[in-house]
Tab-separated table of C-alpha atoms and ligand atoms in Angstrom:
chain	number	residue	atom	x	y	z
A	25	UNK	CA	0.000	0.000	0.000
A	26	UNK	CA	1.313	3.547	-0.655
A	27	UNK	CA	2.658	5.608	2.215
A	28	UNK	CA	1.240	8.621	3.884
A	29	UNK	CA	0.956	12.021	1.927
A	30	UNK	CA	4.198	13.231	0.617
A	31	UNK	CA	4.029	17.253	1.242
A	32	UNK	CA	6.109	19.341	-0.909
A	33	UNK	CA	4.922	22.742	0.718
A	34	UNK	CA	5.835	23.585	4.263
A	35	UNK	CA	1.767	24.048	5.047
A	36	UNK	CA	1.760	22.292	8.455
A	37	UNK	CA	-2.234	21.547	7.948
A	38	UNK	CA	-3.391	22.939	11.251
A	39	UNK	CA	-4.174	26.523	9.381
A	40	UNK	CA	-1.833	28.960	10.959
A	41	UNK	CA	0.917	29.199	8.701
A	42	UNK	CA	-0.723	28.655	4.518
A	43	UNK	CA	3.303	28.149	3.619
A	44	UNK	CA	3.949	28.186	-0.267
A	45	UNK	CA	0.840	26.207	-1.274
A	46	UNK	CA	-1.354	28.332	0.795
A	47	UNK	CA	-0.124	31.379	-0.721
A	48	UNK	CA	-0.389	30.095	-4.095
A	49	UNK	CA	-4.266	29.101	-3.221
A	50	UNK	CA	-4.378	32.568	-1.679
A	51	UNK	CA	-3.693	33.482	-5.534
A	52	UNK	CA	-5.641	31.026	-7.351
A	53	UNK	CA	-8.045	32.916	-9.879
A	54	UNK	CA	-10.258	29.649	-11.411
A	55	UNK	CA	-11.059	26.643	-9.880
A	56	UNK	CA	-8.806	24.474	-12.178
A	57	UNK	CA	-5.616	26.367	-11.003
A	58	UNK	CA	-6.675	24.311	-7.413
A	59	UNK	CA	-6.298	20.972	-9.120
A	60	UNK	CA	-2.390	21.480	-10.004
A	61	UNK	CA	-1.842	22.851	-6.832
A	62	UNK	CA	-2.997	19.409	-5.583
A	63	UNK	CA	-1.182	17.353	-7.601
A	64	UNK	CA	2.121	19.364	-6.073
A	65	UNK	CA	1.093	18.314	-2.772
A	66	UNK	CA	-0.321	14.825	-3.161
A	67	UNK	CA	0.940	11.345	-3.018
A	68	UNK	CA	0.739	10.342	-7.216
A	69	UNK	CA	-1.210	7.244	-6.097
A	70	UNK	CA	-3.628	9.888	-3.952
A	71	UNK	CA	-3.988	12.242	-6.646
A	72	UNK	CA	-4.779	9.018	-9.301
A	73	UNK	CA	-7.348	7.876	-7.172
A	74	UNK	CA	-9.127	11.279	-6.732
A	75	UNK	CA	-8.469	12.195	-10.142
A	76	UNK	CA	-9.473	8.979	-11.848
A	77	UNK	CA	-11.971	7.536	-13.647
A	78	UNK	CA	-13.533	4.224	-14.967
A	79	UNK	CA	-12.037	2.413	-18.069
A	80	UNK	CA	-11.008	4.522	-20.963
A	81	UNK	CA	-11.997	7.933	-18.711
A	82	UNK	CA	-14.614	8.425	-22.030
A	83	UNK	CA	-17.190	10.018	-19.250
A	84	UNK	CA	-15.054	11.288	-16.947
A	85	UNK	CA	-13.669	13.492	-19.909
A	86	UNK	CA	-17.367	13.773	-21.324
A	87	UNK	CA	-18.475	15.698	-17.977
A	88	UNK	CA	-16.204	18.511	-18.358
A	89	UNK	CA	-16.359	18.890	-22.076
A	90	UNK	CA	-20.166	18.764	-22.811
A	91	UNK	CA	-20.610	22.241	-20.886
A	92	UNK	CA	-18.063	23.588	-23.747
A	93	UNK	CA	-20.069	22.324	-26.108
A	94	UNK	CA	-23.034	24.518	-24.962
A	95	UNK	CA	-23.350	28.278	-24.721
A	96	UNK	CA	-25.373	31.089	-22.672
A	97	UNK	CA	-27.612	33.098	-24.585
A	98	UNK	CA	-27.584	36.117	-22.285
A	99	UNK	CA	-30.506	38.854	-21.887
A	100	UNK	CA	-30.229	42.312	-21.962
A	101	UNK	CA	-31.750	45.616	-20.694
A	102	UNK	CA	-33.735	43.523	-17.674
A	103	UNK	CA	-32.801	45.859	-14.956
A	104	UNK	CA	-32.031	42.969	-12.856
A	105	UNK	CA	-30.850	44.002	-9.535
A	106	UNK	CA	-27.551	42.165	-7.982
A	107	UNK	CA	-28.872	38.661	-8.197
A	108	UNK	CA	-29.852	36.185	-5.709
A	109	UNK	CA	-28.129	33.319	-5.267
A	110	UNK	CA	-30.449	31.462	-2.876
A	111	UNK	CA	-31.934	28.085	-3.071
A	112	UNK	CA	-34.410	26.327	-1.084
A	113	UNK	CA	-33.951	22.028	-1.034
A	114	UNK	CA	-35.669	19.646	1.072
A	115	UNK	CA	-37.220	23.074	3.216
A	116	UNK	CA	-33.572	24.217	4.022
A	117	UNK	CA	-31.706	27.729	2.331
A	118	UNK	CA	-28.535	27.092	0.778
A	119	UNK	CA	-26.820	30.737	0.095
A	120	UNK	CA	-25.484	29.138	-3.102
A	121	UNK	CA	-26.542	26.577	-6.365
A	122	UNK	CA	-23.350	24.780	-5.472
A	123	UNK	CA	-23.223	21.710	-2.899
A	124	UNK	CA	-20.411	19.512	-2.000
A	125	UNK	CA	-20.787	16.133	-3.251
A	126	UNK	CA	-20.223	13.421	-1.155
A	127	UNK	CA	-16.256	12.080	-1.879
A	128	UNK	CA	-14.237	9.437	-0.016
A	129	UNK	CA	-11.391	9.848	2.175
A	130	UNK	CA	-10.504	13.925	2.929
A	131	UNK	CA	-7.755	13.014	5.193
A	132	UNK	CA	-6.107	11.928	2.126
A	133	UNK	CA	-5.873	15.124	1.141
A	134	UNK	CA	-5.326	16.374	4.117
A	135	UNK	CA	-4.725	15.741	7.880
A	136	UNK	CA	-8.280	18.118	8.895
A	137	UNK	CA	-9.915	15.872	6.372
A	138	UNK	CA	-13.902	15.955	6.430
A	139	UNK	CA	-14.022	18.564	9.512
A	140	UNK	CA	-12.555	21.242	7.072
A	141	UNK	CA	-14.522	20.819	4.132
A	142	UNK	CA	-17.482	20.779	6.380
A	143	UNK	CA	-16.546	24.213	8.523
A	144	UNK	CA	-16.080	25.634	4.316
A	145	UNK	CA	-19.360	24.507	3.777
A	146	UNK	CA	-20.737	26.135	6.456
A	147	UNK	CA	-18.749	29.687	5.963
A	148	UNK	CA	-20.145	29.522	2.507
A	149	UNK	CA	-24.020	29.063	3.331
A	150	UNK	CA	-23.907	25.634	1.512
A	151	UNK	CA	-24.948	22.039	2.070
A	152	UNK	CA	-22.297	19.091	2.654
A	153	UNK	CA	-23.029	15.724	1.420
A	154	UNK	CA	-20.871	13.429	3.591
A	155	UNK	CA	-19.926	10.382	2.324
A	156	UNK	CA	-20.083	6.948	4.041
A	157	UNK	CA	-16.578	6.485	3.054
A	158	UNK	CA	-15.702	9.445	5.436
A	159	UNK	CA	-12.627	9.461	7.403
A	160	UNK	CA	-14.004	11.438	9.733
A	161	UNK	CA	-16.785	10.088	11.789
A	162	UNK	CA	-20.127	11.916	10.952
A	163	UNK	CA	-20.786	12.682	14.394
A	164	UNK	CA	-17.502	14.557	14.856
A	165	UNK	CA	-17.753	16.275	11.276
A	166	UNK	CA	-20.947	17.704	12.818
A	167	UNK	CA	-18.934	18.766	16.134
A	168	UNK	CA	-16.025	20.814	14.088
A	169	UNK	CA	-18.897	22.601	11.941
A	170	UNK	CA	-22.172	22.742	14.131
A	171	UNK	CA	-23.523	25.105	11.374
A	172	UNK	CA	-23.107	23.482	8.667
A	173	UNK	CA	-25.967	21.822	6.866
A	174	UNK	CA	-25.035	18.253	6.612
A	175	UNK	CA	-26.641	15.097	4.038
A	176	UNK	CA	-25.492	11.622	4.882
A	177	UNK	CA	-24.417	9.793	1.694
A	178	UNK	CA	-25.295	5.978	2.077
A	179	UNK	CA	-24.427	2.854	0.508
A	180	UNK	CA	-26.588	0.458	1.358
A	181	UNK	CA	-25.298	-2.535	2.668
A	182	UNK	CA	-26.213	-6.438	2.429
A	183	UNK	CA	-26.811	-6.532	6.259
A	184	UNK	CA	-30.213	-4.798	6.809
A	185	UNK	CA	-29.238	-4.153	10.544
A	186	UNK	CA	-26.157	-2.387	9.879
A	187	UNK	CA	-27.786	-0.212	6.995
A	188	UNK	CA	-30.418	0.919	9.865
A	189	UNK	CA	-27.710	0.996	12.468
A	190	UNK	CA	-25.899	3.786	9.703
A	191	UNK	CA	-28.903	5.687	9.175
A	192	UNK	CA	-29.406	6.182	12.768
A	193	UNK	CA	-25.775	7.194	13.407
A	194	UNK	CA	-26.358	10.164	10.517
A	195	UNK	CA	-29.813	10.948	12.187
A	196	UNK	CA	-28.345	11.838	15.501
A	197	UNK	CA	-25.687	13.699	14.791
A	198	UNK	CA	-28.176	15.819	12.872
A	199	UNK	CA	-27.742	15.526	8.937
A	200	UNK	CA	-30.772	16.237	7.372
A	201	UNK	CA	-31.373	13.809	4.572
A	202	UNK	CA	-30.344	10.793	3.160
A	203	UNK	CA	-28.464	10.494	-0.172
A	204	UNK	CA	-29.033	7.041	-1.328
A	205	UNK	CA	-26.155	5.501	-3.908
A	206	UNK	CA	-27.705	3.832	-6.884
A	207	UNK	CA	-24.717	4.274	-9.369
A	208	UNK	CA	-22.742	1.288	-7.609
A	209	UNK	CA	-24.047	-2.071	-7.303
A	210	UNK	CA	-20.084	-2.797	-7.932
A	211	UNK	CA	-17.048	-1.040	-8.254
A	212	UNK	CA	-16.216	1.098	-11.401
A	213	UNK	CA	-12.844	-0.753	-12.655
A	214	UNK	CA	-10.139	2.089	-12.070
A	215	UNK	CA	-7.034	1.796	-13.896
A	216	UNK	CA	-5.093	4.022	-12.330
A	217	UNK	CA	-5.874	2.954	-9.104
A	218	UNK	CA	-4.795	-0.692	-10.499
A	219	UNK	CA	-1.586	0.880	-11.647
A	220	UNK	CA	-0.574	2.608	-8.608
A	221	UNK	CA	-1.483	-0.627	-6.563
A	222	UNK	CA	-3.984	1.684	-4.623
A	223	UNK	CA	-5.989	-0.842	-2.572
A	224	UNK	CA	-6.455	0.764	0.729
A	225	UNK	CA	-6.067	3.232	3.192
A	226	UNK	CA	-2.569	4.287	4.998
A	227	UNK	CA	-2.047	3.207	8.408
A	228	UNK	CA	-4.073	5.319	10.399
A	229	UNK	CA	-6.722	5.912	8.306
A	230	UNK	CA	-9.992	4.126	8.549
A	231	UNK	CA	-13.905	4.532	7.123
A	232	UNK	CA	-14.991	5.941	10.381
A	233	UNK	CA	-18.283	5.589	9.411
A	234	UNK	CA	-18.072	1.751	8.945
A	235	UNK	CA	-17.341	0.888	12.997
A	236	UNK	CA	-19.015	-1.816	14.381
A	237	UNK	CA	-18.207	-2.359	17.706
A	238	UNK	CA	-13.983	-2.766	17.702
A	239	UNK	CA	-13.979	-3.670	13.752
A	240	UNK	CA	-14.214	-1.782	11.258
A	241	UNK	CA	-16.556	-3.037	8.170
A	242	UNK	CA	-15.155	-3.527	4.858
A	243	UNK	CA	-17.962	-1.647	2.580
A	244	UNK	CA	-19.579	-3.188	0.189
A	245	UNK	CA	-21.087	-1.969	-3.478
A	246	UNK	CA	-23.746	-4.105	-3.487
A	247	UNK	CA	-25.389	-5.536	-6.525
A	248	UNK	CA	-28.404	-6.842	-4.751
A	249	UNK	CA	-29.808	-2.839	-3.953
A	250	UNK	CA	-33.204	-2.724	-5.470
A	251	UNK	CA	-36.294	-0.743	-5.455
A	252	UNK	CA	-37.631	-3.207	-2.244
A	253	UNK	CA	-34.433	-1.705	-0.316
A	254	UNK	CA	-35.424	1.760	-1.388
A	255	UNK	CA	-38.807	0.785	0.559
A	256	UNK	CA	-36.878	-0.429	3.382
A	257	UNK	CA	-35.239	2.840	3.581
A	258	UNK	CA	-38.477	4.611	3.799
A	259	UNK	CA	-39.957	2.711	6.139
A	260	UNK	CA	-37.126	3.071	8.891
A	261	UNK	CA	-36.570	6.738	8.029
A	262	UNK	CA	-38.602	10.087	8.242
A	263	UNK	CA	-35.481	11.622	6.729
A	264	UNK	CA	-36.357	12.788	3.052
A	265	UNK	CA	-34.323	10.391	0.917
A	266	UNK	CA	-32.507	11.220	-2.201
A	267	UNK	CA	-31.506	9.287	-5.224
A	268	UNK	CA	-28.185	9.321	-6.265
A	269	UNK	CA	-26.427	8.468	-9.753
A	270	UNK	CA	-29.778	8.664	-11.762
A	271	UNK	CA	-29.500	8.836	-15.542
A	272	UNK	CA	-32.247	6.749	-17.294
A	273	UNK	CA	-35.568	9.129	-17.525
A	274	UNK	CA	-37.460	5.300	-16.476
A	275	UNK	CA	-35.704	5.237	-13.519
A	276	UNK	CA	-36.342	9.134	-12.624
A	277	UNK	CA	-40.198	8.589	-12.926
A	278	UNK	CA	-39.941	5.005	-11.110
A	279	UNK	CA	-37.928	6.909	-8.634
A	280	UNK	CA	-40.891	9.498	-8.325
A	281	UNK	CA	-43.001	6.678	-7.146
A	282	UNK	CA	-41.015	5.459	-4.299
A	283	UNK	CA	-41.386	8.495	-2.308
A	284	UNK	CA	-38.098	10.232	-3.248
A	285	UNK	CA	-37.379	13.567	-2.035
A	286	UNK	CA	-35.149	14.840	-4.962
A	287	UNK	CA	-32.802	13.391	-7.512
A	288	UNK	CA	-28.961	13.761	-8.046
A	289	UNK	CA	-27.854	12.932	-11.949
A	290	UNK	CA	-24.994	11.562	-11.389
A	291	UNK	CA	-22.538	9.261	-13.151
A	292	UNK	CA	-20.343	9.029	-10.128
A	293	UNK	CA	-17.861	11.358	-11.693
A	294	UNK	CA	-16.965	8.991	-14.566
A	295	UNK	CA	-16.030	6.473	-11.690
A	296	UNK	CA	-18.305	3.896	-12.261
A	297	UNK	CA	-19.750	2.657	-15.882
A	298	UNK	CA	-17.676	4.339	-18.442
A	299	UNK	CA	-19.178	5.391	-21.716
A	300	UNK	CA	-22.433	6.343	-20.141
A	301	UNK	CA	-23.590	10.582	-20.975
A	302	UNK	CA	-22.112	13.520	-19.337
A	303	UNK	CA	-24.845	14.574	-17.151
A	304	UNK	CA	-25.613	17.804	-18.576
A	305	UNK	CA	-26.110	16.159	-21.396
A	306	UNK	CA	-28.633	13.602	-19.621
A	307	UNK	CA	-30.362	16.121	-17.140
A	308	UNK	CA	-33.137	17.782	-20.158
A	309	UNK	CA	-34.578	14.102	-20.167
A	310	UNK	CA	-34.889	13.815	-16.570
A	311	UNK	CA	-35.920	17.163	-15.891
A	312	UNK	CA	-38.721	16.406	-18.193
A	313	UNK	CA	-39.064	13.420	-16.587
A	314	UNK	CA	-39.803	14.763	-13.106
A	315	UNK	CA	-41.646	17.887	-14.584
A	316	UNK	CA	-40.995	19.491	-11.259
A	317	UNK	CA	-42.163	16.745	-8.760
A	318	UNK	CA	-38.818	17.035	-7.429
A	319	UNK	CA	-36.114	18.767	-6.677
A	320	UNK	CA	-33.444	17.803	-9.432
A	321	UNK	CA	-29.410	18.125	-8.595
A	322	UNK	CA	-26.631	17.441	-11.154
A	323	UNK	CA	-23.095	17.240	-10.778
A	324	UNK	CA	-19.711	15.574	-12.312
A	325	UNK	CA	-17.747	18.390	-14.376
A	326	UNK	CA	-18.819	21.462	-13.142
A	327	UNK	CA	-15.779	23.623	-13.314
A	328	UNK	CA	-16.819	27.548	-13.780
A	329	UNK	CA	-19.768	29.549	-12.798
A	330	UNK	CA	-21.046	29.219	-16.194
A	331	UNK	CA	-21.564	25.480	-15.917
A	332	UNK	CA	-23.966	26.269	-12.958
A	333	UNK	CA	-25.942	28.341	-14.482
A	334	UNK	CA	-26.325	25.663	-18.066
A	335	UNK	CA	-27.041	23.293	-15.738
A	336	UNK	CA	-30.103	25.192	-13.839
A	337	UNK	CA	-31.512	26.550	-17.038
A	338	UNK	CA	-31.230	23.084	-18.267
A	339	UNK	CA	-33.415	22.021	-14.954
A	340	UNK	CA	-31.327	21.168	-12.356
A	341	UNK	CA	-32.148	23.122	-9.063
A	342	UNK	CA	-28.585	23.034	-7.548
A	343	UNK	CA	-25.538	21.405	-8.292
A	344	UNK	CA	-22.516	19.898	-6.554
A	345	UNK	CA	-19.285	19.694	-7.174
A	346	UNK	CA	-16.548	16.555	-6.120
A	347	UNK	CA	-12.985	16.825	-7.368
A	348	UNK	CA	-12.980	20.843	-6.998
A	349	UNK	CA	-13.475	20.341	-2.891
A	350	UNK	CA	-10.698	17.997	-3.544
A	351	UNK	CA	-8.521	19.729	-4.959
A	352	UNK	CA	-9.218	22.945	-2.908
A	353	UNK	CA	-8.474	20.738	0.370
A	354	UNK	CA	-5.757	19.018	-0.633
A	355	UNK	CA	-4.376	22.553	-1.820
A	356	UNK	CA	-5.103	24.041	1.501
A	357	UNK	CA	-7.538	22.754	3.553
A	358	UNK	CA	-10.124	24.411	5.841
A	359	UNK	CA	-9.258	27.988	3.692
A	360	UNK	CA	-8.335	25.917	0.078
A	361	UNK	CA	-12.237	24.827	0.206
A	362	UNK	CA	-13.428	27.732	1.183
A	363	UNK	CA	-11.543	29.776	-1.704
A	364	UNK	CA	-12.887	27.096	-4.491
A	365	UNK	CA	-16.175	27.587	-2.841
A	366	UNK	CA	-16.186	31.238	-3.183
A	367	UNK	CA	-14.654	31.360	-6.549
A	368	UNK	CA	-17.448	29.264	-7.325
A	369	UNK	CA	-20.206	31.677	-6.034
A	370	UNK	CA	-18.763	34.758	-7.253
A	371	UNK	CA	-18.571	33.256	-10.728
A	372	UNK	CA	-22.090	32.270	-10.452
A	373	UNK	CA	-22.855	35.648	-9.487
A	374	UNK	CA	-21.148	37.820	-12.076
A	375	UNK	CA	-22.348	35.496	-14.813
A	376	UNK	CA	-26.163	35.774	-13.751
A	377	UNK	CA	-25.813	39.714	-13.752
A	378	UNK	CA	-24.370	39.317	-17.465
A	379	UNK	CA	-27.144	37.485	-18.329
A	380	UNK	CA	-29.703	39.622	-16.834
A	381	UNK	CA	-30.824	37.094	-13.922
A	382	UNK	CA	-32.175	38.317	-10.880
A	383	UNK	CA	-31.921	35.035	-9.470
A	384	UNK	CA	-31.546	31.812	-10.160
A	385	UNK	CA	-35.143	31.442	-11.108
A	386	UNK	CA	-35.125	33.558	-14.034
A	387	UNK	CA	-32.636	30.596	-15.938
A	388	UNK	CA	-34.615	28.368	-18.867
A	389	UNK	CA	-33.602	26.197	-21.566
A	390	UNK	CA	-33.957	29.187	-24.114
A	391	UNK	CA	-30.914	31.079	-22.568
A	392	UNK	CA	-28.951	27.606	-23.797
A	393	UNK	CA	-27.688	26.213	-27.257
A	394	UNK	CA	-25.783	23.783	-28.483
A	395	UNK	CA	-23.310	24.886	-30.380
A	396	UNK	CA	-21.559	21.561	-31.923
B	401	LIG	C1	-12.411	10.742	-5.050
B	401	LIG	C2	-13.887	10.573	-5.174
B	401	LIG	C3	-14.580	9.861	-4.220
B	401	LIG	C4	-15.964	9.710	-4.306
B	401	LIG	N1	-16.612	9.070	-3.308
B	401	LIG	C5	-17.952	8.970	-3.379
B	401	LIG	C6	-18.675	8.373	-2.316
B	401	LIG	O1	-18.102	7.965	-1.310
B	401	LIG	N2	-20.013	8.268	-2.446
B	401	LIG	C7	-20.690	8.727	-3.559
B	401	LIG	O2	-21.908	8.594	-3.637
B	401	LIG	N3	-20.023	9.323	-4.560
B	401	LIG	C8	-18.695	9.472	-4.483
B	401	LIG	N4	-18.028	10.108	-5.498
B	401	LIG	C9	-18.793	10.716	-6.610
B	401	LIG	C10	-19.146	12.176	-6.281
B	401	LIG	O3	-20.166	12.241	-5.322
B	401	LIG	C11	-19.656	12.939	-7.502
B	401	LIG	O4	-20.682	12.203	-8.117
B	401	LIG	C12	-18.582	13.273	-8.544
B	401	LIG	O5	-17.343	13.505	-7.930
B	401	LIG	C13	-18.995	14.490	-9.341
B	401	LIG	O6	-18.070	14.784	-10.341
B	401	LIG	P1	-16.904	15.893	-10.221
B	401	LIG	O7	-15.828	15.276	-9.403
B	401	LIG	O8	-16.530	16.100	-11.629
B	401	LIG	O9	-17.498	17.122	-9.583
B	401	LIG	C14	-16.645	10.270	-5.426
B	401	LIG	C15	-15.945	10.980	-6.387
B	401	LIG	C16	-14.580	11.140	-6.273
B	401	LIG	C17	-13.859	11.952	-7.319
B	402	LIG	O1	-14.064	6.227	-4.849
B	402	LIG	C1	-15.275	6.349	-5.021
B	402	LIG	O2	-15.751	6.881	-6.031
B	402	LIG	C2	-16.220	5.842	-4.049
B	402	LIG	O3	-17.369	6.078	-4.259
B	402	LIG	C3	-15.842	5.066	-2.849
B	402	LIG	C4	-16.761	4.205	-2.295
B	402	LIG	C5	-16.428	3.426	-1.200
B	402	LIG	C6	-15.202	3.534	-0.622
B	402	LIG	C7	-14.311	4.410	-1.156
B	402	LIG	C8	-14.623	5.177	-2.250
C-alpha cells in the first residue's frame, strides 16, 4: 500500500501558517488552477485515485467537455438588480446553487480531512453531502462545523441491521437527509488505481463511518440494492431520501413513485460505468421526466460559474461539485475549500448579472444552445 501524503509545501495543515501552497491558493483565480496545486502536494497514487476515472476515462472526460459544447444566450436591458443566489432544497436555504458532493477519504488530502470541508461549507451558506466512506466520523464532522448543513451519503449494505444501524448514526448527529447511492451495485474498474497498486487506506486511516463495535466493516457496493431496499429505507426513516447516480428518464419517474425527495444525476464522476452521458447532457430528459415533482441536482464536471448556471436553465435546481473540494483541500484545507467555494459563487454571481438574472429562477432552456 502507498505511504502517507508526501508534502512538498511547508503548510503544516493545522491553518496557521498557509506556507507556499497556501499562498499560491491565496492566488488562485479559477477553480482548475486548485487541481495542479494538488497534484504538487499529493501522493501520485492519492492524486490518481481522486483524479481517476472508470475504463477509458470516455465520461469522466465527457463531464467537463459537454458544458463547452453549450453556450449562454444572455438577456439584456432587464434591470435585474444584484442577483440572488439562494436556493431552497428539502425546506432548508442554501446561500449558493453549489453543494459539495459526497467524496471518499478527505484526510487523504489532508490531515483536517472531512471537519474542514465541512466548517467551508458552512462559511459559505452551503450544504455538505458526507460520504459513508468518510474518514471522519459523521458525528464529529458535525462537532467541528455545528452550522453546517449536513446530508449523509449511504451505501446500502447487504446486512439490513447495519444499513439501519448507519442511518441512525447520521440521524443523531443531525444531517438532514439521506443520499441514497444507486450508481454502484459494484465497483467502477479504475485503472489508475490498479496501476498505482492503490488498494487501501494508509495506516491510520480508517472509514470511520463503517465501525461496528472494535472492527471496522469492509464496505460493500452491493449488486443486490433494489427498489424493495429503497422501501426499506423509507420505512425506517422520516429523513427525506434522495436518489443518487440517476440517468435513465425510467428510472427518474420510477424513482418518483417510491417516495423520493429529490434526484442527483450523477454518473459518479466517470467512476463507475464508463461510456455512459455527461450529465448535462442527460439532465433535459430527466428534468422532463420529473416535470418538477422534485427537486433535481446534477453534478460531475462542473468547473466555472457558467456550468452552474447551463445546468439550472437546463433544470437542475442546484448542483454539486466533487474533485474541486478535492482539490481545494488538498491545496489548503479548511481555507483551500473555502476559496474554491467562493470562486465558485462569485462566478455564479457575475455570470447571472451578465445574463440579466435576478436570481436563479429567471434561468430556462432558451438562454442555452448547443453549439456543436
Ligand atoms: C475521489 C472521489 C470519491 C468519491 N466518493 C464517493 C462516495 O463515497 N459516495 C458517492 O456517492 N459518490 C462518491 N463520489 C462521486 C461524487 O459524489 C460525484 O458524483 C462526482 O465527484 C462528481 O463529479 P466531479 O468530481 O466532476 O465534480 C466520489 C468521487 C470522487 C472523485
Ligand atoms: O471512490 C469512489 O468513487 C467511491 O465512491 C468510494 C466508495 C467506497 C469507498 C471508497 C470510495
Amino acid at each position: 500500500m502507498t505511504t502517507a501524503t508526501s508534502r512538498t509545501g511547508s503548510g503544516n495543515g493545522t491553518g496557521t501558517d498557509p506556507g507556499p501552497a497556501g499562498e499560491a491558493s491565496g492566488r488562485a483565480l479559477a477553480v482548475r488552477e486548485f487541481e495542479r496545486l494538488a497534484r504538487a502536494r499529493l501522493d501520485p497514487a492519492h492524486y490518481d485515485y481522486f483524479a481517476g476515472g472508470a475504463g477509458d476515462e470516455v465520461t469522466l472526460r465527457a463531464n467537463e467537455a459537454a458544458f463547452g459544447r453549450l453556450a449562454l444566450l444572455p438577456r439584456v436591458l432587464r434591470g435585474a438588480a444584484g442577483p440572488d443566489l439562494g436556493v431552497t432544497l428539502l425546506g432548508r436555504r442554501a446561500a449558493t446553487p453549489v453543494l459539495v458532493a459526497p467524496t471518499a477519504f478527505h484526510r487523504l488530502a489532508h490531515p483536517d480531512g472531512e471537519r474542514a470541508t465541512a466548517r467551508a461549507a458552512a462559511a459559505a451558506g452551503t450544504i455538505m453531502i458526507v460520504s459513508m466512506a468518510a474518514t471522519v466520523a459523521v458525528e464529529d464532522v458535525a462537532a467541528a462545523a455545528p452550522d453546517a448543513e449536513l446530508w449523509f451519503q449511504l451505501y446500502a449494505q447487504s446486512d439490513a441491521a447495519f444499513t439501519e444501524a448507519v442511518v441512525r448514526r447520521a440521524e443523531a448527529a443531525g444531517c438532514s437527509a439521506l443520499v441514497v447511492t444507486a450508481d454502484s451495485p459494484a465497483r467502477g474498474r479504475r485503472e489508475r488505481e490498479l496501476r498505482r497498486g492503490f488498494t487501501d487506506l494508509p495506516d491510520g486511516l480508517r472509514c470511520e463511518n463503517l465501525r461496528d463495535g472494535g472492527r471496522v466493516r469492509p464496505i460493500e457496493m452491493w449488486p443486490g440494492l433494489s427498489w424493495e431496499h429503497l422501501a426499506f429505507l423509507r420505512r425506517i426513516t422520516a429523513l427525506p431520501i434522495v436518489l443518487k447516480g440517476v440517468l435513465h428518464p425510467d428510472d427518474a419517474r420510477r424513482a418518483l413513485g417510491h417516495g423520493v425527495a429529490a434526484l442527483l444525476v450523477s454518473n459518479h464522476g466517470g467512476r463507475q460505468l464508463d461510456s455512459v452521458p455527461a450529465t448535462i447532457d442527460a439532465l433535459p430528459e430527466i428534468a422532463a421526466a420529473v416535470d418538477g415533482a422534485v427537486p433535481v441536482l446534477l453534478d460531475g464536471g462542473i468547473r466555472r460559474g457558467t456550468d452552474v448556471l447551463k445546468a439550472l436553465a437546463l433544470g437542475a435546481d442546484a448542483v454539486a461539485v466533487g474533485r474541486p473540494v478535492i482539490w481545494g483541500l488538498a491545496a489548503d484545507g479548511e481555507r483551500g475549500v473555502a476559496r474554491v467555494l467562493g470562486l465558485l459563487r462569485d462566478e455564479v454571481e457575475q455570470a447571472l448579472t451578465l445574463c440579466g438574472c435576478a436570481s436563479v429562477r429567471d434561468l430556462d432552456p432558451g438562454m442555452v444552445r448547443r453549439t456543436c
